[in-house]
Amino acid sequence: MTEKTATINNPTGLHARPASQLVNFIKTFENKVLFIFNDKCVDAKSLLNILALGLKADTVLTVRVEGDNSDDVCTKVCEYIENIKE
Amino acid sequence: MFNKKTILHSIGNGTISSIDTCIDPVFSEKIVGDGYLFTPRDNNIYSPISGNITMVADTNHAFGITSKKYELLVHIGIESVKLKEQLIIPVVKEGDTVKQGDLIATIDLSKLKSTLPSTQTPVLVTNLDGKQVKLLKTGLVSINDKILEIK
């Protein structure tokens, strides 16, 4: 298991469009991926779960990845999150 | 027991068209999910299915509803994440249980029309995982009309 933090740089936060693209990216990995924010821990392969976190610009969340190559997958997911721009 | 159909009803009085006709490619290309496109004709938005409210966006423009099997996203208006005025007033909160046809939000339709690029409101299933949807009705609809079948 690996945990890393990522910052939301997108000015409008993680709303439907970027969140959907992020979920589709995360679904390309077989790993279990969890987002942890404000005492909530949710399955990051569910769009509604991610939207329910209400992640705004400049917030920092924790990404937890379980399974094979967890370190590599976690880094890729965090990089994806930080590079979301509209 | 298997292949049981799920029906989504209309979220209000308005017009239904295929999701392909949405002006925002993220919805027309089904990146978020598949479903139907609703354009409101009055100020009331209702739940298309019975379930739980699992998400209300901070900006009140999007609602997540989780039924027994499916997760739905009701996204009121296009580019509505950028709304500054309170033109959408939720009447439910996260954790509430709703029945199909319960009011979930009221909108200021005339102001939304002048503020947003479009009042098109995608109603999407976000966890189809390969299941198919079929549009049952297009054009003018009212609140209790059956709009989409998932099977």
PDB file of N, CA and C in Angstrom, chain A residues 10 12-24 27 40 43 45-56 86, chain B residues 24-27 30-33 54-58 61-66 71-73 75 79 81-82 94 126-127 129:
ATOM      1  N   ASN A  10      -6.583  22.928 -10.239  1.00  0.00           N
ATOM      2  CA  ASN A  10      -7.613  23.449 -11.142  1.00  0.00           C
ATOM      3  C   ASN A  10      -8.448  24.517 -10.432  1.00  0.00           C
ATOM      4  N   THR A  12     -11.378  25.682 -10.788  1.00  0.00           N
ATOM      5  CA  THR A  12     -12.784  25.376 -10.492  1.00  0.00           C
ATOM      6  C   THR A  12     -12.939  24.071  -9.703  1.00  0.00           C
ATOM      7  N   GLY A  13     -11.819  23.543  -9.215  1.00  0.00           N
ATOM      8  CA  GLY A  13     -11.912  22.350  -8.378  1.00  0.00           C
ATOM      9  C   GLY A  13     -12.146  21.088  -9.182  1.00  0.00           C
ATOM     10  N   LEU A  14     -12.534  20.047  -8.460  1.00  0.00           N
ATOM     11  CA  LEU A  14     -12.720  18.748  -9.113  1.00  0.00           C
ATOM     12  C   LEU A  14     -14.209  18.512  -9.328  1.00  0.00           C
ATOM     13  N   HIS A  15     -14.772  19.129 -10.368  1.00  0.00           N
ATOM     14  CA  HIS A  15     -16.200  18.993 -10.657  1.00  0.00           C
ATOM     15  C   HIS A  15     -16.393  17.954 -11.764  1.00  0.00           C
ATOM     16  N   ALA A  16     -17.623  17.889 -12.308  1.00  0.00           N
ATOM     17  CA  ALA A  16     -18.005  16.751 -13.159  1.00  0.00           C
ATOM     18  C   ALA A  16     -17.015  16.430 -14.278  1.00  0.00           C
ATOM     19  N   ARG A  17     -16.616  17.451 -15.020  1.00  0.00           N
ATOM     20  CA  ARG A  17     -15.783  17.151 -16.192  1.00  0.00           C
ATOM     21  C   ARG A  17     -14.412  16.593 -15.781  1.00  0.00           C
ATOM     22  N   PRO A  18     -13.627  17.345 -15.005  1.00  0.00           N
ATOM     23  CA  PRO A  18     -12.326  16.790 -14.649  1.00  0.00           C
ATOM     24  C   PRO A  18     -12.419  15.519 -13.797  1.00  0.00           C
ATOM     25  N   ALA A  19     -13.433  15.440 -12.950  1.00  0.00           N
ATOM     26  CA  ALA A  19     -13.564  14.256 -12.092  1.00  0.00           C
ATOM     27  C   ALA A  19     -13.854  13.014 -12.928  1.00  0.00           C
ATOM     28  N   SER A  20     -14.674  13.179 -13.989  1.00  0.00           N
ATOM     29  CA  SER A  20     -14.979  12.017 -14.848  1.00  0.00           C
ATOM     30  C   SER A  20     -13.733  11.529 -15.556  1.00  0.00           C
ATOM     31  N   GLN A  21     -12.958  12.508 -16.057  1.00  0.00           N
ATOM     32  CA  GLN A  21     -11.737  12.125 -16.761  1.00  0.00           C
ATOM     33  C   GLN A  21     -10.773  11.432 -15.795  1.00  0.00           C
ATOM     34  N   LEU A  22     -10.727  11.935 -14.562  1.00  0.00           N
ATOM     35  CA  LEU A  22      -9.867  11.329 -13.544  1.00  0.00           C
ATOM     36  C   LEU A  22     -10.320   9.895 -13.219  1.00  0.00           C
ATOM     37  N   VAL A  23     -11.637   9.701 -13.054  1.00  0.00           N
ATOM     38  CA  VAL A  23     -12.149   8.352 -12.748  1.00  0.00           C
ATOM     39  C   VAL A  23     -11.816   7.398 -13.896  1.00  0.00           C
ATOM     40  N   ASN A  24     -12.003   7.881 -15.132  1.00  0.00           N
ATOM     41  CA  ASN A  24     -11.698   7.019 -16.280  1.00  0.00           C
ATOM     42  C   ASN A  24     -10.211   6.654 -16.305  1.00  0.00           C
ATOM     43  N   LYS A  27      -9.608   4.087 -13.517  1.00  0.00           N
ATOM     44  CA  LYS A  27     -10.167   2.774 -13.854  1.00  0.00           C
ATOM     45  C   LYS A  27      -9.255   1.963 -14.770  1.00  0.00           C
ATOM     46  N   LYS A  40     -13.025  11.623   5.392  1.00  0.00           N
ATOM     47  CA  LYS A  40     -13.775  10.704   4.539  1.00  0.00           C
ATOM     48  C   LYS A  40     -12.772   9.914   3.713  1.00  0.00           C
ATOM     49  N   ASP A  43     -13.859   5.244  -2.391  1.00  0.00           N
ATOM     50  CA  ASP A  43     -13.378   4.533  -3.563  1.00  0.00           C
ATOM     51  C   ASP A  43     -13.300   5.517  -4.728  1.00  0.00           C
ATOM     52  N   LYS A  45     -12.903   5.047  -7.778  1.00  0.00           N
ATOM     53  CA  LYS A  45     -13.442   4.612  -9.071  1.00  0.00           C
ATOM     54  C   LYS A  45     -14.924   4.948  -9.201  1.00  0.00           C
ATOM     55  N   SER A  46     -15.474   5.662  -8.220  1.00  0.00           N
ATOM     56  CA  SER A  46     -16.872   6.123  -8.292  1.00  0.00           C
ATOM     57  C   SER A  46     -16.893   7.638  -8.435  1.00  0.00           C
ATOM     58  N   LEU A  47     -17.479   8.096  -9.543  1.00  0.00           N
ATOM     59  CA  LEU A  47     -17.551   9.541  -9.791  1.00  0.00           C
ATOM     60  C   LEU A  47     -18.288  10.264  -8.666  1.00  0.00           C
ATOM     61  N   LEU A  48     -19.413   9.702  -8.242  1.00  0.00           N
ATOM     62  CA  LEU A  48     -20.196  10.399  -7.211  1.00  0.00           C
ATOM     63  C   LEU A  48     -19.435  10.492  -5.901  1.00  0.00           C
ATOM     64  N   ASN A  49     -18.690   9.436  -5.565  1.00  0.00           N
ATOM     65  CA  ASN A  49     -17.868   9.486  -4.347  1.00  0.00           C
ATOM     66  C   ASN A  49     -16.880  10.647  -4.408  1.00  0.00           C
ATOM     67  N   ILE A  50     -16.245  10.791  -5.559  1.00  0.00           N
ATOM     68  CA  ILE A  50     -15.242  11.847  -5.698  1.00  0.00           C
ATOM     69  C   ILE A  50     -15.909  13.218  -5.636  1.00  0.00           C
ATOM     70  N   LEU A  51     -17.025  13.357  -6.348  1.00  0.00           N
ATOM     71  CA  LEU A  51     -17.711  14.655  -6.337  1.00  0.00           C
ATOM     72  C   LEU A  51     -18.196  15.002  -4.925  1.00  0.00           C
ATOM     73  N   ALA A  52     -18.589  13.972  -4.172  1.00  0.00           N
ATOM     74  CA  ALA A  52     -19.105  14.209  -2.827  1.00  0.00           C
ATOM     75  C   ALA A  52     -18.030  14.753  -1.880  1.00  0.00           C
ATOM     76  N   LEU A  53     -16.761  14.569  -2.235  1.00  0.00           N
ATOM     77  CA  LEU A  53     -15.702  15.130  -1.388  1.00  0.00           C
ATOM     78  C   LEU A  53     -15.649  16.660  -1.517  1.00  0.00           C
ATOM     79  N   GLY A  54     -16.223  17.185  -2.600  1.00  0.00           N
ATOM     80  CA  GLY A  54     -16.252  18.634  -2.790  1.00  0.00           C
ATOM     81  C   GLY A  54     -14.868  19.258  -2.828  1.00  0.00           C
ATOM     82  N   LEU A  55     -13.991  18.686  -3.630  1.00  0.00           N
ATOM     83  CA  LEU A  55     -12.596  19.149  -3.650  1.00  0.00           C
ATOM     84  C   LEU A  55     -12.453  20.438  -4.458  1.00  0.00           C
ATOM     85  N   LYS A  56     -12.140  21.501  -3.756  1.00  0.00           N
ATOM     86  CA  LYS A  56     -11.988  22.805  -4.406  1.00  0.00           C
ATOM     87  C   LYS A  56     -10.526  23.066  -4.740  1.00  0.00           C
ATOM     88  N   GLU A  86      -8.219  23.554 -16.673  1.00  0.00           N
ATOM     89  CA  GLU A  86      -9.276  23.791 -17.678  1.00  0.00           C
ATOM     90  C   GLU A  86      -9.062  25.142 -18.337  1.00  0.00           C
TER      91      GLU A  86
ATOM     92  N   ASP B  24     -22.121  20.419 -24.547  1.00  0.00           N
ATOM     93  CA  ASP B  24     -20.843  20.209 -23.856  1.00  0.00           C
ATOM     94  C   ASP B  24     -20.339  18.802 -24.185  1.00  0.00           C
ATOM     95  N   PRO B  25     -19.170  18.715 -24.859  1.00  0.00           N
ATOM     96  CA  PRO B  25     -18.678  17.402 -25.298  1.00  0.00           C
ATOM     97  C   PRO B  25     -18.472  16.401 -24.159  1.00  0.00           C
ATOM     98  N   VAL B  26     -18.195  16.890 -22.944  1.00  0.00           N
ATOM     99  CA  VAL B  26     -17.964  15.944 -21.849  1.00  0.00           C
ATOM    100  C   VAL B  26     -19.221  15.113 -21.596  1.00  0.00           C
ATOM    101  N   PHE B  27     -20.384  15.693 -21.912  1.00  0.00           N
ATOM    102  CA  PHE B  27     -21.628  14.942 -21.749  1.00  0.00           C
ATOM    103  C   PHE B  27     -22.025  14.234 -23.048  1.00  0.00           C
ATOM    104  N   LYS B  30     -20.261  11.187 -23.653  1.00  0.00           N
ATOM    105  CA  LYS B  30     -20.535  10.182 -22.613  1.00  0.00           C
ATOM    106  C   LYS B  30     -19.322   9.888 -21.729  1.00  0.00           C
ATOM    107  N   ILE B  31     -18.501  10.912 -21.512  1.00  0.00           N
ATOM    108  CA  ILE B  31     -17.328  10.736 -20.654  1.00  0.00           C
ATOM    109  C   ILE B  31     -17.774  10.572 -19.190  1.00  0.00           C
ATOM    110  N   VAL B  32     -18.835  11.295 -18.822  1.00  0.00           N
ATOM    111  CA  VAL B  32     -19.333  11.220 -17.440  1.00  0.00           C
ATOM    112  C   VAL B  32     -20.216   9.988 -17.247  1.00  0.00           C
ATOM    113  N   GLY B  33     -21.003   9.672 -18.266  1.00  0.00           N
ATOM    114  CA  GLY B  33     -21.930   8.543 -18.190  1.00  0.00           C
ATOM    115  C   GLY B  33     -22.923   8.652 -19.322  1.00  0.00           C
ATOM    116  N   THR B  54     -26.506  11.246  -2.495  1.00  0.00           N
ATOM    117  CA  THR B  54     -25.143  10.979  -2.050  1.00  0.00           C
ATOM    118  C   THR B  54     -24.209  12.153  -2.320  1.00  0.00           C
ATOM    119  N   MET B  55     -24.691  13.129  -3.060  1.00  0.00           N
ATOM    120  CA  MET B  55     -23.821  14.272  -3.338  1.00  0.00           C
ATOM    121  C   MET B  55     -24.670  15.483  -3.696  1.00  0.00           C
ATOM    122  N   VAL B  56     -24.362  16.609  -3.066  1.00  0.00           N
ATOM    123  CA  VAL B  56     -24.903  17.893  -3.503  1.00  0.00           C
ATOM    124  C   VAL B  56     -23.682  18.794  -3.662  1.00  0.00           C
ATOM    125  N   ALA B  57     -23.428  19.243  -4.889  1.00  0.00           N
ATOM    126  CA  ALA B  57     -22.239  20.067  -5.127  1.00  0.00           C
ATOM    127  C   ALA B  57     -22.332  21.348  -4.309  1.00  0.00           C
ATOM    128  N   ASP B  58     -21.186  21.845  -3.858  1.00  0.00           N
ATOM    129  CA  ASP B  58     -21.158  23.089  -3.070  1.00  0.00           C
ATOM    130  C   ASP B  58     -21.830  24.233  -3.814  1.00  0.00           C
ATOM    131  N   HIS B  61     -25.191  22.934  -8.233  1.00  0.00           N
ATOM    132  CA  HIS B  61     -25.587  22.724  -9.632  1.00  0.00           C
ATOM    133  C   HIS B  61     -25.643  21.243 -10.000  1.00  0.00           C
ATOM    134  N   ALA B  62     -25.177  20.383  -9.118  1.00  0.00           N
ATOM    135  CA  ALA B  62     -25.149  18.959  -9.463  1.00  0.00           C
ATOM    136  C   ALA B  62     -25.541  18.119  -8.256  1.00  0.00           C
ATOM    137  N   PHE B  63     -26.305  17.061  -8.548  1.00  0.00           N
ATOM    138  CA  PHE B  63     -26.808  16.188  -7.493  1.00  0.00           C
ATOM    139  C   PHE B  63     -26.454  14.744  -7.830  1.00  0.00           C
ATOM    140  N   GLY B  64     -26.004  14.019  -6.822  1.00  0.00           N
ATOM    141  CA  GLY B  64     -25.764  12.591  -6.995  1.00  0.00           C
ATOM    142  C   GLY B  64     -26.847  11.816  -6.277  1.00  0.00           C
ATOM    143  N   ILE B  65     -27.427  10.853  -6.977  1.00  0.00           N
ATOM    144  CA  ILE B  65     -28.478  10.025  -6.383  1.00  0.00           C
ATOM    145  C   ILE B  65     -28.077   8.565  -6.577  1.00  0.00           C
ATOM    146  N   THR B  66     -28.049   7.817  -5.497  1.00  0.00           N
ATOM    147  CA  THR B  66     -27.663   6.418  -5.589  1.00  0.00           C
ATOM    148  C   THR B  66     -28.879   5.548  -5.323  1.00  0.00           C
ATOM    149  N   GLU B  71     -25.648   4.692  -9.832  1.00  0.00           N
ATOM    150  CA  GLU B  71     -25.306   6.035  -9.376  1.00  0.00           C
ATOM    151  C   GLU B  71     -25.687   7.011 -10.488  1.00  0.00           C
ATOM    152  N   LEU B  72     -26.477   8.015 -10.124  1.00  0.00           N
ATOM    153  CA  LEU B  72     -26.923   8.986 -11.121  1.00  0.00           C
ATOM    154  C   LEU B  72     -26.360  10.355 -10.806  1.00  0.00           C
ATOM    155  N   LEU B  73     -26.083  11.093 -11.872  1.00  0.00           N
ATOM    156  CA  LEU B  73     -25.687  12.485 -11.723  1.00  0.00           C
ATOM    157  C   LEU B  73     -26.698  13.351 -12.466  1.00  0.00           C
ATOM    158  N   HIS B  75     -27.035  17.052 -13.572  1.00  0.00           N
ATOM    159  CA  HIS B  75     -26.155  18.225 -13.693  1.00  0.00           C
ATOM    160  C   HIS B  75     -26.985  19.368 -14.290  1.00  0.00           C
ATOM    161  N   GLU B  79     -21.883  24.554 -17.853  1.00  0.00           N
ATOM    162  CA  GLU B  79     -20.933  25.524 -17.259  1.00  0.00           C
ATOM    163  C   GLU B  79     -21.483  26.108 -15.949  1.00  0.00           C
ATOM    164  N   VAL B  81     -21.022  25.170 -12.993  1.00  0.00           N
ATOM    165  CA  VAL B  81     -20.086  25.137 -11.864  1.00  0.00           C
ATOM    166  C   VAL B  81     -19.569  26.550 -11.578  1.00  0.00           C
ATOM    167  N   LYS B  82     -19.655  27.406 -12.601  1.00  0.00           N
ATOM    168  CA  LYS B  82     -19.126  28.769 -12.432  1.00  0.00           C
ATOM    169  C   LYS B  82     -20.184  29.763 -11.956  1.00  0.00           C
ATOM    170  N   GLU B  94     -27.180  15.931   1.474  1.00  0.00           N
ATOM    171  CA  GLU B  94     -26.527  14.627   1.419  1.00  0.00           C
ATOM    172  C   GLU B  94     -27.043  13.748   2.547  1.00  0.00           C
ATOM    173  N   THR B 126     -23.679   6.970 -13.953  1.00  0.00           N
ATOM    174  CA  THR B 126     -22.215   7.075 -13.991  1.00  0.00           C
ATOM    175  C   THR B 126     -21.533   5.728 -13.759  1.00  0.00           C
ATOM    176  N   ASN B 127     -22.300   4.678 -13.465  1.00  0.00           N
ATOM    177  CA  ASN B 127     -21.669   3.367 -13.238  1.00  0.00           C
ATOM    178  C   ASN B 127     -22.364   2.276 -14.046  1.00  0.00           C
ATOM    179  N   ASP B 129     -21.065   0.388 -16.338  1.00  0.00           N
ATOM    180  CA  ASP B 129     -20.166  -0.764 -16.456  1.00  0.00           C
ATOM    181  C   ASP B 129     -20.617  -1.753 -17.527  1.00  0.00           C
TER     182      ASP B 129
END
